[in-house]
Amino acid sequence: MPSFDTIIIGAGPNGLAVAHRLASKGAAVLVLEAAATAGGGAGLAHLSYNLDPRVEKAMGLAAHGLEWASADLATTALSPDGNHLRLEGPVGERLFGDVSDADRAAWSTLRARLLRFAAVLSPLNQMAPPRIAKGVGNPMLKLAMIGIKARMMGAKDFRELGRIILTNAHDLLDDELSDPRLKGALAFDATLGGWLGPRSPNSVLPWLVRLSGQVAGKQGALGLPKGGMAALGAAMVKATAAKGVTIRCNAAVERILVEGERVAGVILAGGEEIRAARVVSAIAPKTTLLSLVGARHLDAGLVTRARHQKARGGAAKLHLTLRAAPDFRGANLKDRLLIAGSEHDVERSFNPVKYGRVPERPGMEIMIPTAHELKPDGKYHLSAIAQFAPHAPADRVAARAEMLAACLAQLEANAPGIGALVEDAEILMPYDIEARYGLPGGQWHAGELSVEQMLFLRPLPGIAQYKGPVPGLWLASAGCHPGGGVSGSAGWNAALAMEAAG
Ligand SMILES: Cc1cc2nc3c(=O)[nH]c(=O)nc-3n(C[C@H](O)[C@H](O)[C@H](O)COP(=O)(O)OP(=O)(O)OC[C@H]3O[C@@H](n4cnc5c(N)ncnc54)[C@H](O)[C@@H]3O)c2cc1C
């Protein structure tokens, strides 16, 4: 067995990104992946919104097979009466449908403002959060630079950013717009992947973080790779292997070995021990600290903070195989289709989930990749993210069945007859996602991306710069800054932090 100086736990987008960067700097890297195939949550995802341009370029993903079926998907906000709204261009640059002139003008102003604010925040994605600690040079320097950039927007925008960053998505939308379909679609986007409704405090900031992503150089755009998101994961795997990294699947890490108060390697389920001086965990920080390292190697305060870290997933994933193309009352099947209703419907779908119950009418983000790449057998694959879904209901089997029925009813209301086309249906609840992908609570970001768990508070105060609490241990997953999505940002930032540490 060859020896490795670095072991990476998890072959998701972040594990692969960090492995690639470290190997290109000369490290001998072994990636250990619990699942039978590498790629992690790229197989769960169905569109791209924040692939890190540094990662895309340095990994040469295009040369390893990444091609966009669409690098700028349009969104159709579905209406059960067929009176749909269509948003074309990044973040609905062009709006089609019977919307009032006043709403069109208000949306154009609000959209431009949101994109400006998101652009100010986007450099944060590509840096380690500053350390807020006594005796650390000038920890606020990096933040100050962002502050200066924000200030350069002018006094009016600067004040407005300060105001909306602390507000909630519902109030912001309600202040500016009146069309319930438009407000519903935007409220859905603002809360996608979170455990919060549009009326929850601070629901604008995570939305701005989402809008700071890009596809093929266009901020706020949404992309579909040819072959789906799994193909993006496969391109990352190929690029990493081409750098000489060994990726071992079916290799679940059970424990991180700590000897003499520093990391010495890992132990796999089954007992195999693999030694290395550096271990990078690209799985959720909470699991890493509490299960793999173990409380006895950690400071008691850190253990408490890790236990209190919030990781509640609110999104379920639906896969349908359809005998033929569905008809969403004339909507273009190549679009991202949203069943959001109004901003109130989005809030209503979150309410029962707070108490562990299934919503009657979950919102849905639907993709039909077959519309972009037809299959010889004529079957259609429909993928949907349905939210909200409870992560810890009292009866998991019943909640899964109830959620599937609620999703199918939502689809039937918007695409009459679709139920009769279903050949196969699978729904993954947040707890199924946890079991299959190792994301605690099935949480999109491997730990909620809420204001109190962002930046230098992410994953936890004191370990926000990717350096773990035990020498030789590093953290690199979506649970670290800047959060999740198939981006590779946290992995790349972690590699840079390791290089800086020498
Ligand atoms: C329902 C849902 C839908 C989503 N849709 C999208 C989308 O459309 N677009 C998008 O960009 N993002 C989407 N996301 C988010 C995205 O999937 C994650 O944020 C992203 O995959 C996180 O990347 P990561 O590399 O940090 O972790 P992961 O992708 O979770 O990878 C971690 C890897 O580690 C492995 N692992 C876990 N434990 C161990 C262990 N003990 N030993 C060895 N290996 C282990 C796992 O099997 C996994 O392969 C979605 C998330 C959810 C929950």
Coordinates of C-alpha atoms and ligand atoms in Angstrom, one line a residue:
M1 CA 0.0 0.0 0.0
P2 CA 1.5 3.4 -1.0
S3 CA 1.9 6.0 1.8
F4 CA 0.1 9.3 1.8
D5 CA 0.9 12.5 3.6
T6 CA -2.7 13.7 3.4
I7 CA -6.0 11.8 3.8
I8 CA -9.2 13.5 2.7
I9 CA -12.5 12.3 4.1
G10 CA -15.3 12.5 1.6
A11 CA -15.2 12.8 -2.2
G12 CA -17.9 15.4 -2.6
P13 CA -17.2 18.7 -4.5
N14 CA -15.2 20.1 -1.6
G15 CA -13.2 17.0 -0.9
L16 CA -12.3 16.8 -4.6
A17 CA -11.4 20.5 -4.9
V18 CA -9.1 20.4 -1.9
A19 CA -7.5 17.1 -3.0
H20 CA -6.9 18.5 -6.5
R21 CA -5.2 21.7 -5.1
L22 CA -3.1 19.9 -2.6
A23 CA -1.9 17.3 -5.1
S24 CA -1.0 20.0 -7.6
K25 CA 1.2 21.4 -4.9
G26 CA 3.0 18.1 -4.5
A27 CA 1.1 16.4 -1.7
A28 CA 0.5 12.6 -1.9
V29 CA -3.3 12.5 -1.4
L30 CA -5.7 9.7 -0.6
V31 CA -9.5 10.5 -0.7
L32 CA -11.7 8.1 1.3
E33 CA -15.3 8.0 0.3
A34 CA -18.0 6.0 2.1
A35 CA -20.3 5.6 -0.9
A36 CA -19.8 3.3 -3.8
T37 CA -19.1 6.3 -6.2
A38 CA -17.4 9.6 -5.8
G39 CA -19.1 13.0 -6.3
G40 CA -21.1 13.3 -3.1
G41 CA -24.0 15.8 -3.2
A42 CA -23.4 16.5 -6.9
G43 CA -25.5 13.5 -7.5
L44 CA -28.3 15.0 -5.3
A45 CA -28.2 18.4 -7.0
H46 CA -30.0 19.2 -10.2
L47 CA -28.7 22.5 -11.3
S48 CA -25.6 24.7 -10.8
Y49 CA -25.8 28.1 -9.2
N50 CA -22.4 28.7 -7.6
L51 CA -19.6 26.6 -9.1
D52 CA -16.5 28.4 -7.9
P53 CA -14.8 29.9 -11.0
R54 CA -11.3 29.3 -9.4
V55 CA -12.2 25.6 -9.1
E56 CA -13.7 25.3 -12.6
K57 CA -10.6 26.8 -14.2
A58 CA -7.9 25.2 -12.1
M59 CA -9.4 21.8 -12.3
G60 CA -9.9 22.2 -16.0
L61 CA -13.4 20.9 -15.7
A62 CA -14.2 21.6 -19.4
A63 CA -11.3 19.4 -20.5
H64 CA -12.6 16.7 -18.2
G65 CA -16.0 16.6 -19.6
L66 CA -18.0 19.6 -18.2
E67 CA -20.3 21.0 -20.9
W68 CA -23.4 23.2 -20.3
A69 CA -26.7 22.0 -21.7
S70 CA -27.8 25.5 -20.6
A71 CA -25.6 28.0 -18.9
D72 CA -28.6 30.4 -18.3
L73 CA -31.8 28.6 -17.5
A74 CA -35.0 30.5 -17.6
T75 CA -37.5 30.1 -14.7
T76 CA -41.2 29.6 -15.1
A77 CA -43.3 30.4 -12.0
L78 CA -46.2 28.1 -12.6
S79 CA -49.8 29.1 -12.0
P80 CA -52.4 26.3 -11.8
D81 CA -54.6 28.3 -14.2
G82 CA -51.8 28.4 -16.8
N83 CA -51.2 32.1 -16.2
H84 CA -47.5 31.6 -15.8
L85 CA -44.7 34.1 -15.3
R86 CA -41.5 33.5 -17.2
L87 CA -38.2 35.0 -16.0
E88 CA -35.4 34.9 -18.5
G89 CA -31.8 35.9 -18.0
P90 CA -29.9 35.7 -14.7
V91 CA -32.3 36.4 -11.7
G92 CA -35.2 37.2 -14.0
E93 CA -33.6 40.0 -16.1
R94 CA -36.5 39.8 -18.5
L95 CA -40.0 39.2 -17.2
F96 CA -42.8 37.7 -19.4
G97 CA -46.5 37.3 -18.4
D98 CA -49.3 39.6 -17.4
V99 CA -47.5 41.7 -14.8
S100 CA -48.4 45.3 -14.2
D101 CA -46.1 48.0 -15.4
A102 CA -45.6 49.1 -11.8
D103 CA -44.4 45.6 -10.8
R104 CA -42.1 45.4 -13.8
A105 CA -40.4 48.7 -12.9
A106 CA -40.2 47.8 -9.3
W107 CA -38.7 44.4 -10.0
S108 CA -36.1 45.8 -12.4
T109 CA -34.9 48.2 -9.7
L110 CA -35.0 45.6 -6.9
R111 CA -33.2 43.0 -9.0
A112 CA -30.4 45.4 -9.9
R113 CA -30.0 46.4 -6.3
L114 CA -29.9 42.7 -5.1
L115 CA -27.3 41.9 -7.7
R116 CA -25.2 44.9 -6.7
F117 CA -25.3 43.9 -3.1
A118 CA -24.6 40.2 -3.8
A119 CA -21.6 41.3 -5.9
V120 CA -20.2 43.2 -3.0
L121 CA -20.4 40.1 -0.9
S122 CA -19.1 37.7 -3.5
P123 CA -15.3 38.2 -2.7
L124 CA -16.1 36.8 0.7
N125 CA -16.7 33.4 -0.9
Q126 CA -13.1 33.2 -2.0
M127 CA -11.4 34.0 1.3
A128 CA -11.0 32.5 4.7
P129 CA -13.1 34.4 7.3
P130 CA -11.0 36.8 9.3
R131 CA -10.0 35.7 12.8
I132 CA -11.6 37.6 15.6
A133 CA -9.1 37.1 18.3
K134 CA -6.8 39.0 20.5
G135 CA -3.3 39.5 19.1
V136 CA -4.1 38.5 15.5
G137 CA -2.6 41.2 13.3
N138 CA -5.5 43.2 11.9
P139 CA -8.3 40.7 11.7
M140 CA -10.8 43.2 10.3
L141 CA -8.7 44.2 7.4
K142 CA -10.4 41.8 4.9
L143 CA -13.8 42.8 6.2
A144 CA -12.8 46.4 6.0
M145 CA -12.0 45.9 2.3
I146 CA -15.5 44.5 1.7
G147 CA -16.8 47.5 3.7
I148 CA -15.0 49.9 1.5
K149 CA -16.4 48.2 -1.6
A150 CA -19.8 48.5 -0.1
R151 CA -19.3 52.1 0.7
M152 CA -18.2 52.8 -2.9
M153 CA -21.7 51.9 -4.0
G154 CA -22.7 55.3 -2.7
A155 CA -24.5 56.4 0.5
K156 CA -28.0 55.4 -0.7
D157 CA -27.1 51.8 -1.6
F158 CA -24.9 51.5 1.5
R159 CA -27.7 52.5 3.8
E160 CA -30.1 50.2 1.9
L161 CA -27.7 47.2 2.2
G162 CA -27.5 47.8 5.9
R163 CA -31.3 47.9 6.2
I164 CA -32.2 44.9 4.1
I165 CA -29.4 42.6 5.3
L166 CA -31.2 42.6 8.7
T167 CA -34.7 42.3 7.4
N168 CA -36.7 39.3 6.1
A169 CA -37.5 38.4 2.5
H170 CA -41.2 38.7 2.9
D171 CA -41.1 42.3 4.1
L172 CA -38.6 43.3 1.4
L173 CA -40.7 41.7 -1.3
D174 CA -43.9 43.1 0.1
D175 CA -42.4 46.6 0.3
E176 CA -41.6 46.6 -3.4
L177 CA -43.9 44.3 -5.3
S178 CA -47.5 43.4 -5.5
D179 CA -47.8 40.3 -7.9
P180 CA -48.2 37.2 -5.6
R181 CA -46.7 34.9 -8.3
L182 CA -43.5 37.0 -8.5
K183 CA -43.3 37.4 -4.7
G184 CA -43.8 33.7 -4.3
A185 CA -41.1 32.7 -6.8
L186 CA -38.6 35.1 -5.2
A187 CA -39.6 34.0 -1.6
F188 CA -39.0 30.4 -2.7
D189 CA -35.6 31.2 -4.0
A190 CA -34.7 33.3 -0.9
T191 CA -35.3 30.3 1.4
L192 CA -34.2 27.4 -0.8
G193 CA -31.9 25.1 1.1
G194 CA -32.5 26.9 4.4
W195 CA -34.5 26.1 7.5
L196 CA -36.4 29.3 7.5
G197 CA -39.5 30.9 5.9
P198 CA -39.6 34.2 4.1
R199 CA -40.9 35.8 7.3
S200 CA -38.0 34.4 9.4
P201 CA -35.6 37.1 10.6
N202 CA -32.5 37.6 8.4
S203 CA -33.8 35.7 5.5
V204 CA -32.4 38.2 3.0
L205 CA -28.7 37.6 3.7
P206 CA -28.7 33.8 2.7
W207 CA -30.5 34.9 -0.5
L208 CA -27.8 37.4 -1.3
V209 CA -25.2 34.7 -0.7
R210 CA -27.0 32.5 -3.2
L211 CA -27.2 35.4 -5.7
S212 CA -23.4 35.9 -5.4
G213 CA -22.8 32.7 -7.2
Q214 CA -22.3 32.5 -11.0
V215 CA -22.5 30.2 -14.0
A216 CA -20.1 30.7 -16.9
G217 CA -19.2 34.1 -15.7
K218 CA -22.8 35.4 -15.3
Q219 CA -23.7 36.3 -11.7
G220 CA -27.0 34.9 -10.5
A221 CA -27.4 32.6 -13.5
L222 CA -28.5 28.9 -13.2
G223 CA -26.9 26.2 -15.3
L224 CA -27.6 22.6 -16.3
P225 CA -24.5 20.5 -17.3
K226 CA -24.9 18.0 -20.1
G227 CA -25.6 14.7 -18.4
G228 CA -26.9 16.5 -15.3
M229 CA -25.1 17.6 -12.1
A230 CA -23.7 14.1 -11.7
A231 CA -21.6 14.8 -14.9
L232 CA -20.2 17.9 -13.1
G233 CA -19.2 15.6 -10.2
A234 CA -17.7 13.1 -12.6
A235 CA -15.6 15.9 -14.3
M236 CA -14.3 16.8 -10.8
V237 CA -13.5 13.2 -10.1
K238 CA -11.6 12.8 -13.4
A239 CA -9.7 16.0 -12.9
T240 CA -8.7 15.0 -9.4
A241 CA -7.6 11.5 -10.5
A242 CA -5.6 13.0 -13.3
K243 CA -3.5 14.9 -10.6
G244 CA -2.5 11.5 -9.2
V245 CA -4.9 11.5 -6.3
T246 CA -6.1 8.1 -5.1
I247 CA -9.8 8.0 -4.6
R248 CA -11.0 5.0 -2.7
C249 CA -14.8 4.4 -2.6
N250 CA -16.7 2.1 -0.1
A251 CA -14.3 3.4 2.5
A252 CA -16.2 4.9 5.4
V253 CA -14.0 6.6 8.0
E254 CA -15.2 5.7 11.4
R255 CA -12.6 7.5 13.5
I256 CA -9.8 10.0 13.2
L257 CA -6.8 8.8 15.0
V258 CA -5.3 11.2 17.5
E259 CA -2.0 10.3 19.1
G260 CA 0.1 12.5 21.4
E261 CA -2.5 15.3 20.9
R262 CA -2.1 15.4 17.1
V263 CA -3.8 13.7 14.2
A264 CA -2.1 10.4 13.0
G265 CA -4.5 9.0 10.4
V266 CA -7.9 7.4 10.3
I267 CA -9.6 4.1 11.1
L268 CA -12.2 2.8 8.6
A269 CA -15.4 1.0 9.4
G270 CA -14.1 -2.6 9.5
G271 CA -11.0 -1.6 11.4
E272 CA -8.4 -0.8 8.8
E273 CA -6.0 1.8 9.9
I274 CA -4.4 4.3 7.5
R275 CA -1.8 6.7 8.7
A276 CA -1.1 10.2 7.6
A277 CA 0.2 13.3 9.3
R278 CA -2.6 15.5 7.8
V279 CA -6.3 14.6 7.7
V280 CA -8.7 16.9 5.9
S281 CA -12.4 16.3 6.7
A282 CA -14.6 17.3 3.8
I283 CA -17.7 16.0 5.6
A284 CA -19.9 18.0 8.0
P285 CA -17.9 19.6 10.8
K286 CA -20.4 18.5 13.5
T287 CA -20.0 14.8 12.5
T288 CA -16.2 15.3 12.2
L289 CA -15.8 16.7 15.7
L290 CA -18.4 14.7 17.7
S291 CA -18.2 11.3 15.9
L292 CA -14.9 11.0 14.2
V293 CA -12.6 12.9 16.6
G294 CA -14.6 12.4 19.7
A295 CA -15.3 14.7 22.7
R296 CA -12.4 13.3 24.8
H297 CA -9.9 15.0 22.4
L298 CA -11.7 18.3 22.4
D299 CA -12.1 21.3 24.6
A300 CA -15.4 21.0 26.6
G301 CA -16.6 24.4 25.3
L302 CA -16.1 23.4 21.7
V303 CA -18.0 20.2 22.2
T304 CA -20.9 22.1 23.6
R305 CA -20.8 24.6 20.7
A306 CA -20.6 21.7 18.2
R307 CA -23.6 20.0 19.8
H308 CA -25.6 23.3 19.5
Q309 CA -24.7 23.9 15.9
K310 CA -27.9 23.9 13.9
A311 CA -28.2 21.4 11.1
R312 CA -31.9 21.1 10.2
G313 CA -32.6 20.2 6.6
G314 CA -35.9 21.4 5.1
A315 CA -35.6 20.1 1.5
A316 CA -36.7 16.7 0.1
K317 CA -35.7 15.3 -3.2
L318 CA -38.2 13.8 -5.7
H319 CA -37.3 11.7 -8.7
L320 CA -40.0 10.5 -11.2
T321 CA -39.7 8.4 -14.3
L322 CA -42.5 9.4 -16.7
R323 CA -43.8 7.4 -19.6
A324 CA -44.0 10.5 -21.7
A325 CA -43.6 14.3 -21.5
P326 CA -45.8 16.0 -18.9
D327 CA -47.7 19.2 -19.8
F328 CA -47.4 22.0 -17.3
R329 CA -50.1 24.0 -19.1
G330 CA -47.8 25.0 -21.9
A331 CA -44.7 25.8 -19.9
N332 CA -41.4 25.2 -21.6
L333 CA -40.1 22.0 -20.1
K334 CA -36.5 23.2 -20.6
D335 CA -37.1 25.8 -18.0
R336 CA -36.6 25.5 -14.3
L337 CA -40.2 25.2 -13.2
L338 CA -41.3 26.6 -9.8
I339 CA -44.4 25.7 -7.9
A340 CA -44.3 28.4 -5.3
G341 CA -47.7 30.0 -5.2
S342 CA -47.5 33.3 -3.3
E343 CA -45.1 34.5 -0.7
H344 CA -47.7 33.4 1.9
D345 CA -47.8 29.9 0.4
V346 CA -44.1 29.6 0.9
E347 CA -44.4 30.7 4.5
R348 CA -47.3 28.3 5.0
S349 CA -45.3 25.4 3.7
F350 CA -42.7 26.1 6.3
N351 CA -45.1 26.4 9.3
P352 CA -45.9 22.7 9.9
V353 CA -42.3 21.7 9.4
K354 CA -41.3 23.6 12.5
Y355 CA -43.4 21.1 14.4
G356 CA -42.2 18.0 12.5
R357 CA -45.2 17.8 10.2
V358 CA -45.5 17.6 6.4
P359 CA -47.0 20.7 4.6
E360 CA -50.1 20.2 2.6
R361 CA -48.7 22.1 -0.4
P362 CA -44.9 22.0 -0.5
G363 CA -43.2 24.4 -2.9
M364 CA -41.2 22.7 -5.7
E365 CA -38.3 23.5 -8.0
I366 CA -38.6 21.1 -10.9
M367 CA -36.1 20.2 -13.6
I368 CA -36.7 17.9 -16.5
P369 CA -33.3 17.2 -17.9
T370 CA -34.8 14.9 -20.6
A371 CA -36.2 18.0 -22.2
H372 CA -32.6 19.1 -22.9
E373 CA -31.3 15.7 -23.8
L374 CA -33.9 13.3 -25.1
K375 CA -33.6 9.6 -24.3
P376 CA -33.9 6.9 -26.9
D377 CA -36.6 5.1 -24.8
G378 CA -38.8 8.2 -24.8
K379 CA -39.1 8.3 -21.1
Y380 CA -38.8 11.5 -19.1
H381 CA -36.9 12.0 -15.9
L382 CA -38.3 14.7 -13.5
S383 CA -36.2 15.9 -10.6
A384 CA -37.7 18.2 -8.0
I385 CA -36.6 19.8 -4.7
A386 CA -39.6 20.0 -2.5
Q387 CA -39.7 22.2 0.5
F388 CA -40.4 22.3 3.2
A389 CA -40.0 18.8 4.5
P390 CA -39.6 17.8 8.2
H391 CA -36.1 16.5 9.1
A392 CA -37.3 14.7 12.3
P393 CA -41.0 13.8 12.2
A394 CA -42.3 11.4 14.8
D395 CA -43.1 8.8 12.2
R396 CA -40.6 8.8 9.4
V397 CA -42.3 6.2 7.2
A398 CA -45.7 8.0 7.4
A399 CA -44.1 11.4 6.8
R400 CA -42.3 10.1 3.6
A401 CA -45.5 8.7 2.2
E402 CA -47.4 11.9 3.1
M403 CA -44.7 14.1 1.5
L404 CA -44.8 12.0 -1.7
A405 CA -48.6 12.3 -1.9
A406 CA -48.4 16.0 -1.3
C407 CA -45.8 16.5 -4.1
L408 CA -47.8 14.4 -6.5
A409 CA -50.9 16.4 -5.7
Q410 CA -49.0 19.6 -6.4
L411 CA -47.7 18.3 -9.7
E412 CA -51.2 17.1 -10.7
A413 CA -52.6 20.5 -10.0
N414 CA -50.1 22.1 -12.3
A415 CA -49.7 19.4 -14.9
P416 CA -53.1 17.5 -15.1
G417 CA -52.6 13.9 -16.0
I418 CA -49.0 13.7 -14.9
G419 CA -49.9 11.1 -12.2
A420 CA -50.9 8.6 -14.9
L421 CA -47.5 9.0 -16.6
V422 CA -45.5 8.0 -13.4
E423 CA -43.7 4.7 -13.8
D424 CA -41.4 5.1 -10.9
A425 CA -41.2 7.5 -8.0
E426 CA -38.6 8.0 -5.2
I427 CA -38.7 10.6 -2.6
L428 CA -35.7 11.3 -0.3
M429 CA -36.7 13.0 3.0
P430 CA -34.0 15.0 4.9
Y431 CA -33.3 12.0 7.1
D432 CA -32.9 9.8 3.9
I433 CA -30.5 12.3 2.6
E434 CA -28.6 12.2 5.9
A435 CA -28.3 8.4 5.7
R436 CA -27.3 8.4 2.0
Y437 CA -25.0 11.4 1.8
G438 CA -23.9 11.9 5.4
L439 CA -25.3 15.5 5.5
P440 CA -26.5 15.9 9.2
G441 CA -30.2 16.6 9.3
G442 CA -30.1 16.3 5.4
Q443 CA -29.0 20.0 5.6
W444 CA -28.1 21.5 2.3
H445 CA -25.1 23.3 3.7
A446 CA -23.9 20.6 6.1
G447 CA -25.0 23.0 8.8
E448 CA -27.5 25.8 8.4
L449 CA -26.3 28.9 6.6
S450 CA -28.0 31.3 9.0
V451 CA -26.6 34.6 10.1
E452 CA -25.4 33.3 13.5
Q453 CA -23.5 30.4 11.6
M454 CA -21.9 32.5 8.9
L455 CA -18.4 33.8 8.2
F456 CA -16.2 33.8 11.3
L457 CA -18.9 31.9 13.2
R458 CA -18.9 29.1 10.6
P459 CA -18.7 26.2 11.4
L460 CA -18.0 27.4 14.9
P461 CA -16.2 30.3 16.5
G462 CA -12.5 29.6 17.0
I463 CA -12.2 27.1 14.0
A464 CA -13.5 29.2 11.2
Q465 CA -10.3 29.4 9.2
Y466 CA -10.4 25.7 8.1
K467 CA -7.8 24.7 10.7
G468 CA -9.3 22.0 13.0
P469 CA -9.0 22.0 16.8
V470 CA -6.4 19.2 16.8
P471 CA -3.0 19.7 15.1
G472 CA -3.0 18.1 11.7
L473 CA -6.8 18.2 11.3
W474 CA -8.4 20.5 8.7
L475 CA -12.0 21.2 7.9
A476 CA -13.1 21.7 4.2
S477 CA -16.8 20.9 3.7
A478 CA -19.8 23.0 2.9
G479 CA -20.2 23.2 6.7
C480 CA -17.4 25.7 6.6
H481 CA -17.4 29.2 5.1
P482 CA -18.9 30.0 2.6
G483 CA -21.4 27.2 2.8
G484 CA -22.8 24.7 0.3
G485 CA -23.9 24.1 -3.2
V486 CA -21.7 22.2 -5.7
S487 CA -19.1 25.0 -5.6
G488 CA -15.9 23.6 -4.2
S489 CA -15.3 27.0 -2.6
A490 CA -14.8 25.7 1.0
G491 CA -12.4 23.0 -0.2
W492 CA -10.4 25.5 -2.3
N493 CA -10.2 28.0 0.5
A494 CA -9.1 25.3 2.9
A495 CA -6.3 24.3 0.6
L496 CA -5.1 27.9 0.4
A497 CA -5.2 28.1 4.2
M498 CA -3.0 25.0 4.4
E499 CA -0.6 26.5 2.0
A500 CA -0.4 29.7 4.0
A501 CA 0.2 27.7 7.2
G502 CA 3.2 26.0 5.4
Ligands
LIG1 C1 -32.3 18.1 -1.3 C2 -31.0 18.8 -1.7 C3 -30.9 19.3 -3.0 C4 -29.7 20.0 -3.4 N1 -29.7 20.5 -4.7 C5 -28.6 21.3 -5.1 C6 -28.6 21.8 -6.4 O1 -29.5 21.7 -7.2 N2 -27.4 22.5 -6.7 C7 -26.4 22.7 -5.9 O2 -25.4 23.3 -6.3 N3 -26.4 22.2 -4.6 C8 -27.5 21.5 -4.2 N4 -27.6 20.9 -2.9 C9 -26.4 21.2 -2.0 C10 -25.2 20.4 -2.3 O3 -25.6 19.0 -2.6 C11 -24.2 20.4 -1.1 O4 -24.2 21.6 -0.5 C12 -22.8 19.9 -1.6 O5 -22.9 18.6 -2.1 C13 -21.9 20.0 -0.4 O6 -20.6 19.6 -0.9 P1 -19.5 18.9 0.1 O7 -18.4 18.5 -0.8 O8 -19.2 19.8 1.2 O9 -20.2 17.6 0.7 P2 -20.9 16.4 0.1 O10 -21.3 16.7 -1.3 O11 -22.0 16.0 1.0 O12 -19.8 15.3 0.1 C14 -19.4 14.6 1.2 C15 -19.0 13.2 0.8 O13 -18.5 12.6 2.0 C16 -19.0 11.2 2.1 N5 -18.9 10.8 3.5 C17 -19.7 11.2 4.5 N6 -19.3 10.6 5.6 C18 -18.2 9.9 5.4 C19 -17.3 9.1 6.1 N7 -17.4 8.9 7.4 N8 -16.2 8.5 5.5 C20 -16.0 8.7 4.2 N9 -16.8 9.5 3.4 C21 -17.9 10.0 4.0 C22 -20.4 11.3 1.5 O14 -20.8 10.0 1.0 C23 -20.2 12.3 0.4 O15 -19.8 11.7 -0.8 C24 -28.7 20.2 -2.5 C25 -28.8 19.7 -1.2 C26 -29.9 19.0 -0.8 C27 -30.0 18.5 0.6

